[in-house]
CSV table of C-alpha atoms and ligand atoms in Angstrom, one decimal:
chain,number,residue,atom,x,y,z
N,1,UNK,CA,-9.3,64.0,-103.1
N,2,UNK,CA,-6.7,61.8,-105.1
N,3,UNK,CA,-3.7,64.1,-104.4
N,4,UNK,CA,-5.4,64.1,-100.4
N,5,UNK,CA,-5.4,60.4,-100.2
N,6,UNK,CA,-1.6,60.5,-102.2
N,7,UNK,CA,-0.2,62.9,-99.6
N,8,UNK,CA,-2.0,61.1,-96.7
N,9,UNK,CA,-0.3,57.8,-97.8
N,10,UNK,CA,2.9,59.4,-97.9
N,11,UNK,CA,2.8,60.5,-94.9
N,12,UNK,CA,1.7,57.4,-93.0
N,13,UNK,CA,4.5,55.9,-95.0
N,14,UNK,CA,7.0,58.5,-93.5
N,15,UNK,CA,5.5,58.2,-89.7
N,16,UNK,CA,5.8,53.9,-90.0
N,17,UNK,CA,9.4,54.4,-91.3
N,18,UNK,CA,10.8,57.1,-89.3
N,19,UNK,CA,8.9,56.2,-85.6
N,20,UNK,CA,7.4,52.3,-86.6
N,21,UNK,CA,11.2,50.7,-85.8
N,22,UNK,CA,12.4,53.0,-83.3
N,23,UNK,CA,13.3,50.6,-80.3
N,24,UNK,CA,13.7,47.4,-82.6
N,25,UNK,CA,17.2,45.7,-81.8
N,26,UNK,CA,18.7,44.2,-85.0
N,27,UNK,CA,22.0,42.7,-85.5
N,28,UNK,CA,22.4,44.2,-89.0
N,29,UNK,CA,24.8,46.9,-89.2
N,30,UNK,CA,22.8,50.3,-89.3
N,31,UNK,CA,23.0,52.4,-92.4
N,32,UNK,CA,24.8,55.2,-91.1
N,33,UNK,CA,23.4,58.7,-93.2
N,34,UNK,CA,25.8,60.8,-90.7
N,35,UNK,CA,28.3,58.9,-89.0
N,36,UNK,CA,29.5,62.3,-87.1
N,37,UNK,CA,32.4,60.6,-85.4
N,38,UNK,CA,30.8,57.1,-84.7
N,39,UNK,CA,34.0,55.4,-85.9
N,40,UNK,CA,37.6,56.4,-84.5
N,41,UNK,CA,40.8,55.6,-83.2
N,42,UNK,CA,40.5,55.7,-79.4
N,43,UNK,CA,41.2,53.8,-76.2
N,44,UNK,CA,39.1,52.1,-73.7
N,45,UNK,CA,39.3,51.9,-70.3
N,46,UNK,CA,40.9,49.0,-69.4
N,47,UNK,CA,41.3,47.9,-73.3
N,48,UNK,CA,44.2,45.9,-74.9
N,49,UNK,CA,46.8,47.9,-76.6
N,50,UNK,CA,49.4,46.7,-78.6
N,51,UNK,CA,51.5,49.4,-78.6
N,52,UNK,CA,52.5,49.6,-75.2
N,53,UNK,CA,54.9,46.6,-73.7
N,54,UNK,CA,52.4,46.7,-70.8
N,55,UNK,CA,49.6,45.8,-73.1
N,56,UNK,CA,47.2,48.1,-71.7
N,57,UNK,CA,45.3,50.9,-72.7
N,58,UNK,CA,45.1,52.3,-69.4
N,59,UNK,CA,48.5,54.7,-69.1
N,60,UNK,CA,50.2,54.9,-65.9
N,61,UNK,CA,50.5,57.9,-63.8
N,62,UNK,CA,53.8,59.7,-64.9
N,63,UNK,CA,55.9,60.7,-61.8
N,64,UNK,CA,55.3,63.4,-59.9
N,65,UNK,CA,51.5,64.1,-61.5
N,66,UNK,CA,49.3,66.1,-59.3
N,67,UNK,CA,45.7,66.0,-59.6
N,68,UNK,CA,45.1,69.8,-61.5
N,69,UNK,CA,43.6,72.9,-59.6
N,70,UNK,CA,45.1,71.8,-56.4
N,71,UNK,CA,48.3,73.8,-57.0
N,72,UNK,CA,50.4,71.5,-54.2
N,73,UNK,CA,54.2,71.4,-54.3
N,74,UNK,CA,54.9,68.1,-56.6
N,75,UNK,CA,58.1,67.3,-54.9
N,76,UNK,CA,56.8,67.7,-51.5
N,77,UNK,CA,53.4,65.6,-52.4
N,78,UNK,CA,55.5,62.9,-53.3
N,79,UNK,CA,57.9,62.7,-50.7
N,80,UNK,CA,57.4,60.4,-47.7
N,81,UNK,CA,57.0,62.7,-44.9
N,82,UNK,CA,54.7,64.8,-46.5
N,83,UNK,CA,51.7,66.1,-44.8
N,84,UNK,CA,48.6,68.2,-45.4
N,85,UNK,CA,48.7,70.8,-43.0
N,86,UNK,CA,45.1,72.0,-44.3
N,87,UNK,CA,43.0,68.2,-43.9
N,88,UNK,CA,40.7,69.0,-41.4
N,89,UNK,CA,40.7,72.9,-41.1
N,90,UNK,CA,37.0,74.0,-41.5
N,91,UNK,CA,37.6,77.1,-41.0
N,92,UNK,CA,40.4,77.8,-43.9
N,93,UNK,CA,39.0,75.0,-46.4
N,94,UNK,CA,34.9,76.0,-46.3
N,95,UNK,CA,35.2,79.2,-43.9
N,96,UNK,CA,32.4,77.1,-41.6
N,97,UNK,CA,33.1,76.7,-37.6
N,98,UNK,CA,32.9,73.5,-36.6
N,99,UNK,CA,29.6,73.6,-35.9
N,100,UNK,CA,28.8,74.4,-39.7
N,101,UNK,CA,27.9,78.0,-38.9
N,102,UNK,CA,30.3,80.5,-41.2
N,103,UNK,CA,33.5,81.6,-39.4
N,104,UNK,CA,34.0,85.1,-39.2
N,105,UNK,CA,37.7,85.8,-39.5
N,106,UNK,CA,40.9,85.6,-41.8
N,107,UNK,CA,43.0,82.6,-41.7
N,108,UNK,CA,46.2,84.2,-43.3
N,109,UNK,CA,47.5,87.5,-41.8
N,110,UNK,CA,46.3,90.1,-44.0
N,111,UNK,CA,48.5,92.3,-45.6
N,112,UNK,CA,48.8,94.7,-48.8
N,113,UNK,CA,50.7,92.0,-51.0
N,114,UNK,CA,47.6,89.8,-50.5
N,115,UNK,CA,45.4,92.7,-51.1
N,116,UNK,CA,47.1,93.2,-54.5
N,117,UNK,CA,47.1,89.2,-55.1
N,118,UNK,CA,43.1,89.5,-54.1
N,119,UNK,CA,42.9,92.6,-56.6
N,120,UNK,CA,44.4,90.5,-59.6
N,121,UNK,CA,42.4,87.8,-59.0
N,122,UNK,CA,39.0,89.6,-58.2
N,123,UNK,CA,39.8,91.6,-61.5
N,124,UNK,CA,40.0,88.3,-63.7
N,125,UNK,CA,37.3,86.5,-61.8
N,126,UNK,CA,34.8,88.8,-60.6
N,127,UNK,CA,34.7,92.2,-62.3
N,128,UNK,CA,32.7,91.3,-65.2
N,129,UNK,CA,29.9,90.8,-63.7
N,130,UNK,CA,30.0,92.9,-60.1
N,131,UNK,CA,31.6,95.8,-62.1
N,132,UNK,CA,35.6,96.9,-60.7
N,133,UNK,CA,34.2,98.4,-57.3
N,134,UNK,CA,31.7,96.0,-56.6
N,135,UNK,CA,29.0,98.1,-57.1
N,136,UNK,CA,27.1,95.3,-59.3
N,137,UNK,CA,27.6,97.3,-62.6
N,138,UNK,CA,29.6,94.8,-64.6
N,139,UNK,CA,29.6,94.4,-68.2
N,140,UNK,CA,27.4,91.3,-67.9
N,141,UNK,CA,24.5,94.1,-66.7
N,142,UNK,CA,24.3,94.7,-70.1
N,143,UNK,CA,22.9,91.6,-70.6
N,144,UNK,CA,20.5,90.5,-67.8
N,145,UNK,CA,23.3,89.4,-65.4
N,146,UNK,CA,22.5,91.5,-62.4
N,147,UNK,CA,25.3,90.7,-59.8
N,148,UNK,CA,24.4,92.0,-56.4
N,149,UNK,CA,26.2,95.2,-55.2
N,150,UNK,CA,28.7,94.5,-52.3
N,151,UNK,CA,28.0,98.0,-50.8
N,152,UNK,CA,25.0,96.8,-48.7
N,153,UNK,CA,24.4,96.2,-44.8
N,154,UNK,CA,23.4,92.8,-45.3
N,155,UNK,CA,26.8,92.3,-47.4
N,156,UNK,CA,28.8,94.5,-45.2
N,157,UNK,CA,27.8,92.4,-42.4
N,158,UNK,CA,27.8,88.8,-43.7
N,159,UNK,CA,30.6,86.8,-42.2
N,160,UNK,CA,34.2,86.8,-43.9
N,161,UNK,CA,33.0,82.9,-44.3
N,162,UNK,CA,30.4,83.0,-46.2
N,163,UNK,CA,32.0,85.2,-49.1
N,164,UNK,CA,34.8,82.9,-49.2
N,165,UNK,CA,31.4,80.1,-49.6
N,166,UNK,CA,29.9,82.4,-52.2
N,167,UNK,CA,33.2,82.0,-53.9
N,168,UNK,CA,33.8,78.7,-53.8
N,169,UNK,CA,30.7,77.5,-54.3
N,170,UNK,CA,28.7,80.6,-55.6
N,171,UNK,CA,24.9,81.3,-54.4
N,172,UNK,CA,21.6,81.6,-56.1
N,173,UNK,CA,21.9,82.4,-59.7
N,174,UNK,CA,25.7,82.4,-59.5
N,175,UNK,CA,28.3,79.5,-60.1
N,176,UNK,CA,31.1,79.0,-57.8
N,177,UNK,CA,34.4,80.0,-58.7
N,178,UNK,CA,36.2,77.6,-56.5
N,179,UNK,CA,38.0,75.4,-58.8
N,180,UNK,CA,39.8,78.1,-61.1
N,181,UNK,CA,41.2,79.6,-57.3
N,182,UNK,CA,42.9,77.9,-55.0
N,183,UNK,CA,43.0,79.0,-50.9
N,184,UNK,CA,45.2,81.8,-50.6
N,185,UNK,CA,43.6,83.2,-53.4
N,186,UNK,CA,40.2,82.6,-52.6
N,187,UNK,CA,40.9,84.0,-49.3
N,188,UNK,CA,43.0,87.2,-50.9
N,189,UNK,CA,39.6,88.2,-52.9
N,190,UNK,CA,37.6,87.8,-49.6
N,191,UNK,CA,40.5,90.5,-48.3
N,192,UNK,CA,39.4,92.8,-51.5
N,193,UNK,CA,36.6,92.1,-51.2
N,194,UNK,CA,36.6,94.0,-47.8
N,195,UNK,CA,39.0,96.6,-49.0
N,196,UNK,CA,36.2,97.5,-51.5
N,197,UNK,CA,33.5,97.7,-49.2
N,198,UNK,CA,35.4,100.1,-46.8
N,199,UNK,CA,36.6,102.0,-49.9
N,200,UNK,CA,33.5,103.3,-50.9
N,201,UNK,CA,32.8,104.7,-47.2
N,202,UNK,CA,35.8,106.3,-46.7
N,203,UNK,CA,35.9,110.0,-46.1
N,204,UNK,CA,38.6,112.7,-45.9
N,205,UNK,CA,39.6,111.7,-42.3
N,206,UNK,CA,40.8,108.2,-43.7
N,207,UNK,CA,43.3,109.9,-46.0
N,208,UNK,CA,46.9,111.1,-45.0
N,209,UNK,CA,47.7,114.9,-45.0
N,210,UNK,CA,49.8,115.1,-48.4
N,211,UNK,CA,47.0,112.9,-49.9
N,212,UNK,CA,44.1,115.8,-48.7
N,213,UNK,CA,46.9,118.4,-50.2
N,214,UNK,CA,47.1,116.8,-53.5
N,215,UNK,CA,43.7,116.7,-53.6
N,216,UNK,CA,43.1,119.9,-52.6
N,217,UNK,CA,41.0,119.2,-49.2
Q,1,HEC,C1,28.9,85.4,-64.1
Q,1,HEC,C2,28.6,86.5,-63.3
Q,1,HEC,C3,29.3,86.5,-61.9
Q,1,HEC,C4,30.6,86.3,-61.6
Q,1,HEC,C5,31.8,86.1,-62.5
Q,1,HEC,C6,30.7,86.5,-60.1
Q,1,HEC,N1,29.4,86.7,-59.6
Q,1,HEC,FE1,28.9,87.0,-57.7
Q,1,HEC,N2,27.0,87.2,-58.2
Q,1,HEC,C7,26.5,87.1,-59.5
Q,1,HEC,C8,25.0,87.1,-59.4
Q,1,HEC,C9,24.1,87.1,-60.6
Q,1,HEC,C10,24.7,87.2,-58.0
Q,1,HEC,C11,23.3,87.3,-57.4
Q,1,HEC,C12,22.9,85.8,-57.1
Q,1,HEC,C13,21.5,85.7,-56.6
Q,1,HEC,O1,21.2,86.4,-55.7
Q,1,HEC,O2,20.8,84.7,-57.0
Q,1,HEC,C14,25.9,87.3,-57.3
Q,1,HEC,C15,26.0,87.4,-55.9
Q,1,HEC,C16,27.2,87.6,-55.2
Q,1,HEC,C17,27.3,87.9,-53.8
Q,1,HEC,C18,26.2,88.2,-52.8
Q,1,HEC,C19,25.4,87.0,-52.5
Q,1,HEC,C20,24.2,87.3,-51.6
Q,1,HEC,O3,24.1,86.8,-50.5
Q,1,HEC,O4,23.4,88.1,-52.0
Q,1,HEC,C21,28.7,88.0,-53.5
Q,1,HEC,C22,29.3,88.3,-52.1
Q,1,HEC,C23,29.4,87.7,-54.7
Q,1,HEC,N3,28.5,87.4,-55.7
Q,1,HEC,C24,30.8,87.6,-54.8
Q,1,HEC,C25,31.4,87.3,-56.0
Q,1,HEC,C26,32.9,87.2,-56.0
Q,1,HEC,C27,33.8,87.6,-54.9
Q,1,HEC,C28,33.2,86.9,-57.3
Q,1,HEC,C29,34.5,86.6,-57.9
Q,1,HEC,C30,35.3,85.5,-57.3
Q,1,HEC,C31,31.9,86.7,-58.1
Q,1,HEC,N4,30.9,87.0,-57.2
Q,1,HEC,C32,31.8,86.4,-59.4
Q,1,HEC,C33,27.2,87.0,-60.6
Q,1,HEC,C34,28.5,86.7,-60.7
């Protein structure tokens, strides 16, 4: 009963201490048992700073800083005639229509150097998780990702638009993409995206003769 009551005490004693003052405001400095990086050198925005003639903390833009991911042209964003040639285009910039509904087309003119630009980047971006033909069997699989195969009807038929959507912004249990790609690239894995879908229904008439002779057709 003593060593009850001893241990019951305690423990009172621990609950007061560690929960009784939580929410008190005091003006005493806190004892500080971690101070994990509480206390450093830093600047705030809009601070004073004696090392710069300016006085502030804040730092100027340096010339010719673009804001990153964008990948524009620094001189031309900077010089006075420039203009955005892409402000405005739904089509190109979220693959919607105007009316919001997903565009079904291809904004650059396809061609087998954007292919291979779509290839690289749907090889760093994509494959680990839908597997290198799309077929949903990336390494990820082995650990509960399932990323959906593209070689379905309902994929087959979905607009060009709303891949290019799923990429930027990604769909259901997948995050978008958009920021590591910029449009042309985006776009160029749409293009592979294609190229893989009509890859794996090709059959021997798709093939040219000394292909089907090499192979032995
Ligand atoms: C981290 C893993 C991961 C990466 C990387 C990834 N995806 Fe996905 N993707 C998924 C998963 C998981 C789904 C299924 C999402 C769901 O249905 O909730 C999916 C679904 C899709 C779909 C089908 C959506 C639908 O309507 O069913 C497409 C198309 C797609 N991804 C394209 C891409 C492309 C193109 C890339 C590369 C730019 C990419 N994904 C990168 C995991 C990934």
């Amino acid at each position: 009963m003593r060593t009850f009551l001893i241990i019951y005490a305690l423990l009172i004693f621990a609950v007061v201490s560690i929960a009784g003052f939580r929410g008190s405001k005091t003006r005493n400095t806190p004892i500080e048992i971690f101070p994990d990086m509480d206390h450093q050198a830093k600047f705030h925005p809009q601070g004073a700073n004696t090392l710069f003639r300016d006085g502030r903390d804040d730092r100027p833009k340096p010339e010719f800083t673009v804001a990153r991911g964008t990948k524009l042209n620094q001189k031309e964003v900077f010089s006075e005639d420039f203009e955005d040639a892409t402000i405005g285009d739904r089509p190109l910039l979220e693959g919607r229509n105007d009316d919001g509904s997903f565009y079904d087309g291809f904004p650059f003119d396809p061609s087998y150097e954007l292919i291979e630009l779509g290839r690289q980047r749907y090889d760093i971006h994509c494959t680990v998780c839908h597997g290198a033909v799309g077929d949903g069997a990336g390494i990820t699989r082995n650990y509960g990702i399932a990323a959906t195969s593209y070689h379905s009807d309902r994929i087959r038929d979905m607009p060009d638009g709303e891949i290019y959507d799923i990429i930027v912004n990604g769909k259901g249990t997948m995050f978008g993409l958009g920021h590591n790609l910029d449009l042309r690239e985006r776009w160029a894995i749409v293009l592979y995206v294609r190229a893989l879908q009509r890859s794996q229904l090709a059959d021997k008439s798709d093939l040219p003769s000394a292909k089907l002779s090499e192979l032995g057709l």
